[in-house]
mmCIF file of C-alpha atoms and ligand atoms in Angstrom:
data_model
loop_
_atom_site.group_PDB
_atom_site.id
_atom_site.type_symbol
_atom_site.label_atom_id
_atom_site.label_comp_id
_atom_site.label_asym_id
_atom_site.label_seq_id
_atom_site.Cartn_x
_atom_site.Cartn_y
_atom_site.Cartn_z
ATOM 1 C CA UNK A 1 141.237 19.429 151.749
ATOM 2 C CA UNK A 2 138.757 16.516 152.497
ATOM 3 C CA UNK A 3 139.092 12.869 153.712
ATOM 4 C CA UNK A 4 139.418 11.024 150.766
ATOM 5 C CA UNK A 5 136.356 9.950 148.603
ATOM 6 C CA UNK A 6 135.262 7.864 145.471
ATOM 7 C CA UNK A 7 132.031 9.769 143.979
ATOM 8 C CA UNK A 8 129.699 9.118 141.171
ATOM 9 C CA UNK A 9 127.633 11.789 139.992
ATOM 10 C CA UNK A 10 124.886 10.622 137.680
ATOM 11 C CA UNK A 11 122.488 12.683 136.056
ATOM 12 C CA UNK A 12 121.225 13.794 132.626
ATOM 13 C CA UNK A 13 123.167 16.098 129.618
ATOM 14 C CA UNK A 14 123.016 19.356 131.540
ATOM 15 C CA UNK A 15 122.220 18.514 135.022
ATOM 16 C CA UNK A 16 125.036 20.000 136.270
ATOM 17 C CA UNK A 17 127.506 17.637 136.967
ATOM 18 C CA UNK A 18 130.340 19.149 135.674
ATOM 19 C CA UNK A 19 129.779 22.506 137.427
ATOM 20 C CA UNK A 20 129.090 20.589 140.878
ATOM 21 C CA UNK A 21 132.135 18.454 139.929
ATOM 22 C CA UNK A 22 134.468 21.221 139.634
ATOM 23 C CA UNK A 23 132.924 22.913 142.763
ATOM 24 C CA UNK A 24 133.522 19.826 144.811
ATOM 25 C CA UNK A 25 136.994 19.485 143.590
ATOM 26 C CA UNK A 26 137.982 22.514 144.455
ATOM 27 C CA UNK A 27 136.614 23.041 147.811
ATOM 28 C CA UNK A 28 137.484 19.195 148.569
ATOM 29 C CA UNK A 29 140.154 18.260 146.919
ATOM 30 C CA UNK A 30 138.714 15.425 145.116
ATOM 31 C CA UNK A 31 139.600 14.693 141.394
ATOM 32 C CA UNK A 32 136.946 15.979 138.823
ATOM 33 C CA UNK A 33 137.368 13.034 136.499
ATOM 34 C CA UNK A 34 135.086 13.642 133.751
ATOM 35 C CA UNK A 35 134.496 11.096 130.521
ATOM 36 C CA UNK A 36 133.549 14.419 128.050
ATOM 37 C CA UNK A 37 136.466 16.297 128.868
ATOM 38 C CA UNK A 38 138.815 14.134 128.305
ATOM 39 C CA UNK A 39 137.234 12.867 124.595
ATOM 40 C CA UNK A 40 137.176 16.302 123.660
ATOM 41 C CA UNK A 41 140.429 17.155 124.679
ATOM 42 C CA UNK A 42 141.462 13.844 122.528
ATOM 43 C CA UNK A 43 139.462 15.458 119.326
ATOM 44 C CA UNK A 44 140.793 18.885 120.017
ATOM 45 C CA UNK A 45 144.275 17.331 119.940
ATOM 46 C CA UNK A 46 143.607 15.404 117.048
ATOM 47 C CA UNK A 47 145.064 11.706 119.045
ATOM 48 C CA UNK A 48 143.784 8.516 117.242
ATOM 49 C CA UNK A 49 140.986 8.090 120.377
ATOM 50 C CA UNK A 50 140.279 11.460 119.431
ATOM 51 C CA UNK A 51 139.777 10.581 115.670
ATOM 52 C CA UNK A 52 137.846 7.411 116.425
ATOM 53 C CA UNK A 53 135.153 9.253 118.558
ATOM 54 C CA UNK A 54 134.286 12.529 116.910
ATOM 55 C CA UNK A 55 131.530 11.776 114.390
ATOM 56 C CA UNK A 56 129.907 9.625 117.692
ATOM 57 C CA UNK A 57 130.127 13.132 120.183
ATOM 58 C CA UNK A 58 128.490 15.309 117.549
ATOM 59 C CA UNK A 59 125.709 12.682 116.650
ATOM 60 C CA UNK A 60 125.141 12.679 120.380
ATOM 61 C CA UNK A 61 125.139 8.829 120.827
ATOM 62 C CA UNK A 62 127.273 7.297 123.276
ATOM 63 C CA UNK A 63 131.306 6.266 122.498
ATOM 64 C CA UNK A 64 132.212 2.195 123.421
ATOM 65 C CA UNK A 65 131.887 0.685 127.022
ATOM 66 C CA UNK A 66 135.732 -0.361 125.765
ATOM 67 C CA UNK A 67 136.832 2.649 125.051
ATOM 68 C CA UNK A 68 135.388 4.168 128.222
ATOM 69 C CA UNK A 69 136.813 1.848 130.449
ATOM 70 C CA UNK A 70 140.273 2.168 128.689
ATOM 71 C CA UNK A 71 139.991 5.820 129.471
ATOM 72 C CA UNK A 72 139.089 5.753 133.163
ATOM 73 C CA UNK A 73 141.720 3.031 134.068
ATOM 74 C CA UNK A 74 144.614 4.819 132.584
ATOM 75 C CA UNK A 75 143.477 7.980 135.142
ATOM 76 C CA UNK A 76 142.244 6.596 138.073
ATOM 77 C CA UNK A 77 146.008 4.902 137.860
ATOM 78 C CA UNK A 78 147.312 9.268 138.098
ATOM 79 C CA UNK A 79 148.685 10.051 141.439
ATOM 80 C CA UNK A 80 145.996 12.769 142.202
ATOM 81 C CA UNK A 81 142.878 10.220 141.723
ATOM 82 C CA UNK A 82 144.804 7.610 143.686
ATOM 83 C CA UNK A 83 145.521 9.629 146.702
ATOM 84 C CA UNK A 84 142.956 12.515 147.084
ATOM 85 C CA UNK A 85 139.691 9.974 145.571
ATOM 86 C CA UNK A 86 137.724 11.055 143.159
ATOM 87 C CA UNK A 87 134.605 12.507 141.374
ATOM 88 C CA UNK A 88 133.219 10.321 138.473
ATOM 89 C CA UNK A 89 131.491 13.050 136.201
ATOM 90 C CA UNK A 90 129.772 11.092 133.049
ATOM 91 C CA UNK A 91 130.795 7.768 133.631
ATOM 92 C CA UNK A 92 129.635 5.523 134.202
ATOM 93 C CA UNK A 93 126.456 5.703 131.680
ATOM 94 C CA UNK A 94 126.097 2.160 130.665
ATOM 95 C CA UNK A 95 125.262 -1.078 132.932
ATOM 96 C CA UNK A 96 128.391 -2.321 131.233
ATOM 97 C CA UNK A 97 130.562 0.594 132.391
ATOM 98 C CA UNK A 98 128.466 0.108 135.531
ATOM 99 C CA UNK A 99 130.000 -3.466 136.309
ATOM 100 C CA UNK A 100 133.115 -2.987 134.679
ATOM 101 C CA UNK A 101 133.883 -0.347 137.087
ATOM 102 C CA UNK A 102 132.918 -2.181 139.999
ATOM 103 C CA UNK A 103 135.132 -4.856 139.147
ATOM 104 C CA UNK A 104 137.989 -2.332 138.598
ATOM 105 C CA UNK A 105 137.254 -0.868 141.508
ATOM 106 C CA UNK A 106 137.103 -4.153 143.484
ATOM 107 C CA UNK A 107 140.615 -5.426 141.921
ATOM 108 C CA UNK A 108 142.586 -1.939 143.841
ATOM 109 C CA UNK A 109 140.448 -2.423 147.151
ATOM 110 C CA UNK A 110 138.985 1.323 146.565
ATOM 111 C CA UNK A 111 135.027 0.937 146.223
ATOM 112 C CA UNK A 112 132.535 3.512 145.211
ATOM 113 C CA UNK A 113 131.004 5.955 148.618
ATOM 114 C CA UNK A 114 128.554 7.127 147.355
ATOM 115 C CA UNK A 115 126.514 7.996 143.788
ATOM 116 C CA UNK A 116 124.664 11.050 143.788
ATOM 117 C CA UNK A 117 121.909 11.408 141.078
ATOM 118 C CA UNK A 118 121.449 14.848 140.449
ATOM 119 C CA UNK A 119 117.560 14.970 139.335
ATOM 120 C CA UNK A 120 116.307 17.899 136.830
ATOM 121 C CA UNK A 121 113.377 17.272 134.461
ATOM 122 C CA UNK A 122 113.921 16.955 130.305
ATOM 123 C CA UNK A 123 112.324 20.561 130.007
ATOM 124 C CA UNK A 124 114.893 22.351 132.176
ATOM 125 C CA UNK A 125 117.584 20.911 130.473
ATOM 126 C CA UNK A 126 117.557 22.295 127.136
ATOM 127 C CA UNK A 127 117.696 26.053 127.900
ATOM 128 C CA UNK A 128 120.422 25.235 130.520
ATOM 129 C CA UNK A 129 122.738 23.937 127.094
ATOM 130 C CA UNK A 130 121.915 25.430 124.589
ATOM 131 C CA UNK A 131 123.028 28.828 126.633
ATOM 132 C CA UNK A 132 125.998 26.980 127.792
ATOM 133 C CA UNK A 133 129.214 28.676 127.045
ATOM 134 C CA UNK A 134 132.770 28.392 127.506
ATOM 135 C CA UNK A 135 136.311 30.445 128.101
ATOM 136 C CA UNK A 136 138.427 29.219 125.084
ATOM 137 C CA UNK A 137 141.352 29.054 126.998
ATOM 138 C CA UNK A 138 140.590 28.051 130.377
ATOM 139 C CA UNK A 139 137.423 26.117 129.652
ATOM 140 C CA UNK A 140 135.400 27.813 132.558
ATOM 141 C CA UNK A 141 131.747 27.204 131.987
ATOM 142 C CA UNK A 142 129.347 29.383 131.737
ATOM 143 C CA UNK A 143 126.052 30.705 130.758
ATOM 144 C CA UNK A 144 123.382 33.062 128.974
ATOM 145 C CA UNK A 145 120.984 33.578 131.730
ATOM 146 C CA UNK A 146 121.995 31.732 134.731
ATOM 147 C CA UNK A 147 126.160 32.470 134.936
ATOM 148 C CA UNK A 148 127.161 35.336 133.395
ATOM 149 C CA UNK A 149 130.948 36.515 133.531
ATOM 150 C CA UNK A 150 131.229 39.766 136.413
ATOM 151 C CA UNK A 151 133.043 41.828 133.819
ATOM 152 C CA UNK A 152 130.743 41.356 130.292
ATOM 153 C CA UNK A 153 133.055 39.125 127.695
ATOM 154 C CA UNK A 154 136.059 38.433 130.216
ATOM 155 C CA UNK A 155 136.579 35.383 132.077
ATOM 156 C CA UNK A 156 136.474 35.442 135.603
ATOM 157 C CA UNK A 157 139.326 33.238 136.215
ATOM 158 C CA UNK A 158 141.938 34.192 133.694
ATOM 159 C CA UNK A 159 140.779 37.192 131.597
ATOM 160 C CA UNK A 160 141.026 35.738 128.449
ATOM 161 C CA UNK A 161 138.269 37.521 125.794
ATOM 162 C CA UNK A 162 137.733 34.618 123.736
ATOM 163 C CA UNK A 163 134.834 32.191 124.399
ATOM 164 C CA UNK A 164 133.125 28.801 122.726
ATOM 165 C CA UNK A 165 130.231 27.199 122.850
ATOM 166 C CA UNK A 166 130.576 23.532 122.678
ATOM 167 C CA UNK A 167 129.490 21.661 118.803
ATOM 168 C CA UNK A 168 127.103 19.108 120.685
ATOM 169 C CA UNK A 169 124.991 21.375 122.284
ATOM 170 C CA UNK A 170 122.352 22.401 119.014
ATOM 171 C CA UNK A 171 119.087 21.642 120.073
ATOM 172 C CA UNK A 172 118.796 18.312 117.304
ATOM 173 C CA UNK A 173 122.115 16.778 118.931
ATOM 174 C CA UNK A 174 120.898 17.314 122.908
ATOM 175 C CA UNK A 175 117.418 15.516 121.884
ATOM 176 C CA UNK A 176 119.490 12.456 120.957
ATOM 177 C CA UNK A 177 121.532 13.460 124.151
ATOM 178 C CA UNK A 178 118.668 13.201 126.424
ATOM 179 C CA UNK A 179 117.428 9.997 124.740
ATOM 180 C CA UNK A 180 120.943 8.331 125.319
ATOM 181 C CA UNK A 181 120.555 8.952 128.927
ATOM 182 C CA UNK A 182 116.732 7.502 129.455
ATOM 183 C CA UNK A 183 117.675 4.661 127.949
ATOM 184 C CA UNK A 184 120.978 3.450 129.104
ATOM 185 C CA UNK A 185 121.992 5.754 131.941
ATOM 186 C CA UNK A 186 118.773 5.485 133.981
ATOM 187 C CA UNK A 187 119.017 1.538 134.600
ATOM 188 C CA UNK A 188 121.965 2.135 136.813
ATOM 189 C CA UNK A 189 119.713 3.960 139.350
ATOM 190 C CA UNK A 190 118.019 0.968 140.423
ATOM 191 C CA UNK A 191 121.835 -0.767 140.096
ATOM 192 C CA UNK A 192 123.397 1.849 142.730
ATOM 193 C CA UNK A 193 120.236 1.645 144.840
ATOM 194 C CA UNK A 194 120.601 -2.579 144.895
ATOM 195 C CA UNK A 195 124.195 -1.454 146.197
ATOM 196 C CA UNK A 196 122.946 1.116 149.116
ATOM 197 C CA UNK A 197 125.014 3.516 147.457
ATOM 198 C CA UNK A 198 122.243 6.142 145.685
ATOM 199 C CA UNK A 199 122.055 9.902 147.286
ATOM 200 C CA UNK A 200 119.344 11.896 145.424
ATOM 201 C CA UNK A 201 119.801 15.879 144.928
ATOM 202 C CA UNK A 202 117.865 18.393 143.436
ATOM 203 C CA UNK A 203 119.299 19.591 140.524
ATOM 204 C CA UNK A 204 116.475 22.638 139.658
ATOM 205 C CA UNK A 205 117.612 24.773 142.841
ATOM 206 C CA UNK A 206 120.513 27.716 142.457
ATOM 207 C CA UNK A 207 124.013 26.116 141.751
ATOM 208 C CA UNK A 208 124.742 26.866 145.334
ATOM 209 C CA UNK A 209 121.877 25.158 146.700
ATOM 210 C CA UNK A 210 122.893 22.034 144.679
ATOM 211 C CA UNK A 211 126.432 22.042 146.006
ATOM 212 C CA UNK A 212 125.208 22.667 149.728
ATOM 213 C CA UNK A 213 122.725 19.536 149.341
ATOM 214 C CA UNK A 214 125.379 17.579 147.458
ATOM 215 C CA UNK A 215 127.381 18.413 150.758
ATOM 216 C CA UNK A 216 124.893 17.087 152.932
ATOM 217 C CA UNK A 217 123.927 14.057 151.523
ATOM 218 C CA UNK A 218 128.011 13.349 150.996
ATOM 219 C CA UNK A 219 128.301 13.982 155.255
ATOM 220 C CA UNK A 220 130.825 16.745 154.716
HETATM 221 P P1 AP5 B 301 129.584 14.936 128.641
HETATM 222 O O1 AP5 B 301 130.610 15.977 128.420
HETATM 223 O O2 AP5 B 301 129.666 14.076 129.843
HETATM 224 O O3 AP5 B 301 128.176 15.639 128.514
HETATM 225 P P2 AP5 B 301 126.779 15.399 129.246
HETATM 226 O O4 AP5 B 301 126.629 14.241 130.152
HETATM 227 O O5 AP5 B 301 125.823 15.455 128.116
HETATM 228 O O6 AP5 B 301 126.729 16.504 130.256
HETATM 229 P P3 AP5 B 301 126.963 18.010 130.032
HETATM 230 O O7 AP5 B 301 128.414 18.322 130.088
HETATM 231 O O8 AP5 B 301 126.209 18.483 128.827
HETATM 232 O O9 AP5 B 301 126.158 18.596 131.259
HETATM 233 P P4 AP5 B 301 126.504 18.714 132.797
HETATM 234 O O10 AP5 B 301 125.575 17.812 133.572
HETATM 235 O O11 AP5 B 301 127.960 18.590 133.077
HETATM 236 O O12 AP5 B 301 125.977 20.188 133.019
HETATM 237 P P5 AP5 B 301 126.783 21.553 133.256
HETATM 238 O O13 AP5 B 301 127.378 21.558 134.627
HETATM 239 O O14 AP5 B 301 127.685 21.846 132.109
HETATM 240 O O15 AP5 B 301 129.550 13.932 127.388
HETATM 241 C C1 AP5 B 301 129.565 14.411 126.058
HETATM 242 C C2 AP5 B 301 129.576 13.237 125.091
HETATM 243 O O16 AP5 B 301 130.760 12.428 125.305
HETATM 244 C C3 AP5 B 301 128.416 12.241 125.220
HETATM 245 O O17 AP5 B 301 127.271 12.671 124.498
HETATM 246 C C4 AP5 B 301 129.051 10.974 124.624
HETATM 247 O O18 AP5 B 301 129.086 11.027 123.221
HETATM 248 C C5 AP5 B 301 130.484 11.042 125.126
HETATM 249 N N1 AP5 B 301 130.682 10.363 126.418
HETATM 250 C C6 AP5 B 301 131.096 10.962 127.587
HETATM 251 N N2 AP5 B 301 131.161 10.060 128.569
HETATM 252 C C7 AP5 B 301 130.770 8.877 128.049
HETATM 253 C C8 AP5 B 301 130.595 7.584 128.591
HETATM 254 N N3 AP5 B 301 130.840 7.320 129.884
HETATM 255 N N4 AP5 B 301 130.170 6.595 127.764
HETATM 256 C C9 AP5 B 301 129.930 6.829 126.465
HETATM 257 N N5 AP5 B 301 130.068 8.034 125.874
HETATM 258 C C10 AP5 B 301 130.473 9.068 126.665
HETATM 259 O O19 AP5 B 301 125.545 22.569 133.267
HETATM 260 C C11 AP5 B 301 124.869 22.908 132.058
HETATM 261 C C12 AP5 B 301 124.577 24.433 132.025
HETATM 262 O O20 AP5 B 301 123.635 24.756 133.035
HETATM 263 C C13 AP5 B 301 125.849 25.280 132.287
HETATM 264 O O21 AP5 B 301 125.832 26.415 131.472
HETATM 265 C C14 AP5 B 301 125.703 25.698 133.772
HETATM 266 O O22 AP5 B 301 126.271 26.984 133.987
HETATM 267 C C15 AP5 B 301 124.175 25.704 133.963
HETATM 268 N N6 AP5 B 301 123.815 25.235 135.292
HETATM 269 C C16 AP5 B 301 124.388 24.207 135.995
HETATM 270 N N7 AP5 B 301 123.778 24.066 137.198
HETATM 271 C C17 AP5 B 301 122.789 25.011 137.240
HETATM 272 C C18 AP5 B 301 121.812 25.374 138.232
HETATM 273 N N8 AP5 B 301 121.706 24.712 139.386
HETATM 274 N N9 AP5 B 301 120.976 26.404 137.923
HETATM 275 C C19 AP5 B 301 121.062 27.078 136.725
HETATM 276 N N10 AP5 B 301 121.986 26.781 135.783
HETATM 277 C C20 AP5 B 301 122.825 25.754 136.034
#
């Protein structure tokens, strides 16, 4: 377990945030807080945010600063974010979610550490989803070429035989994915950079290059 930390990771659909986020939590102890996981967990569970924000996930586009921000502050508030600090994975993606979170942030005393952007270019990233797959009952992530399970068509981490590929990850929907991000995710580079706060990584190197840099630039 890690000193405490409040982390940002921004980067495009299929950078790898979520895989570095999970790697980071569990070598650090710092909460993997991510914006996706929680909306689809609210659409697999059918809950009325769940309802309002399915048709928006599978068109790609992004869901409302409001209902972001609604989301975030009700688990940042959890005992594990509070204590052990956290890894922001998704969010935020607008300049609105950008400032709203600063001001949250501000209000509890607990600013951001550090953002890291992880950097991969637009051509990269479609192979890297559209091979994406899942464990349907852990939700470990992996993929075609680049993460295979050790034993063919069993999880690694809790055997199950069973595996999904996620409904936003056809090749139309990630276009409109990847034009979400260049538009209203990239402004908050030059936001976090104003701040001192920006860390750039590689994001085209092995995943274990990428988690070794993303341990470097962190100072841990
Ligand atoms: P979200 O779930 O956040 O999706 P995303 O940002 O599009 O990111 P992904 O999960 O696709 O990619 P990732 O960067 O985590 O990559 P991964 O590690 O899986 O959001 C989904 C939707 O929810 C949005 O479109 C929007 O509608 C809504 N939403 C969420 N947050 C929102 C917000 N704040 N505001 C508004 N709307 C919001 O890696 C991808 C694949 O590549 C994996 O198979 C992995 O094994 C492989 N891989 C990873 N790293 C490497 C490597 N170094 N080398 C080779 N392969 C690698």
């Amino acid at each position: 377990m890690s000193e405490a930390r409040r982390i940002v990771l921004l980067g495009p659909p299929g950078g790898g945030k979520g895989t570095q986020a999970k790697r980071l939590e569990t070598k650090h102890g710092w909460c993997q807080l991510s914006t996706g996981d929680i909306l689809r967990k609210a659409i697999a569970d059918g809950t009325p945010l769940g309802q309002r924000v399915k048709a928006i996930l599978d068109a790609g586009k992004l869901v409302s600063d409001d209902e972001i921000m609604g989301v975030i502050g009700e688990r940042l508030e959890q005992p594990d974010c509070a204590a052990n600090g956290f890894i922001l994975d998704g969010v935020p993606r607008t300049l609105g979610q950008a400032e709203a979170l600063e001001r949250l942030l501000a209000e509890k005393g607990t600013p951001l550490d550090a953002v890291v952007e992880v950097r991969v270019p637009d051509e990269m990233l479609m192979e890297r989803i559209t091979g994406r797959f899942f464990c349907a009952a852990c939700k470990a992530n992996y993929h075609d070429s680049f993460h295979r399970p050790k034993v063919e068509g069993v999880c690694d981490h809790c055997g199950s035989t069973e595996f999904i590929r996620r409904s936003d990850d056809s090749p139309e929907t990630v276009k409109d994915r990847l034009a979400s991000y260049h538009e209203q995710t990239e402004p908050l580079l030059p936001f976090y950079e104003e701040r001192g706060l920006l860390k750039l990584v590689d994001g085209t190197r092995s995943m274990d290059e990428v988690t070794a840099e993303m341990e470097r630039v962190l100072g841990v």
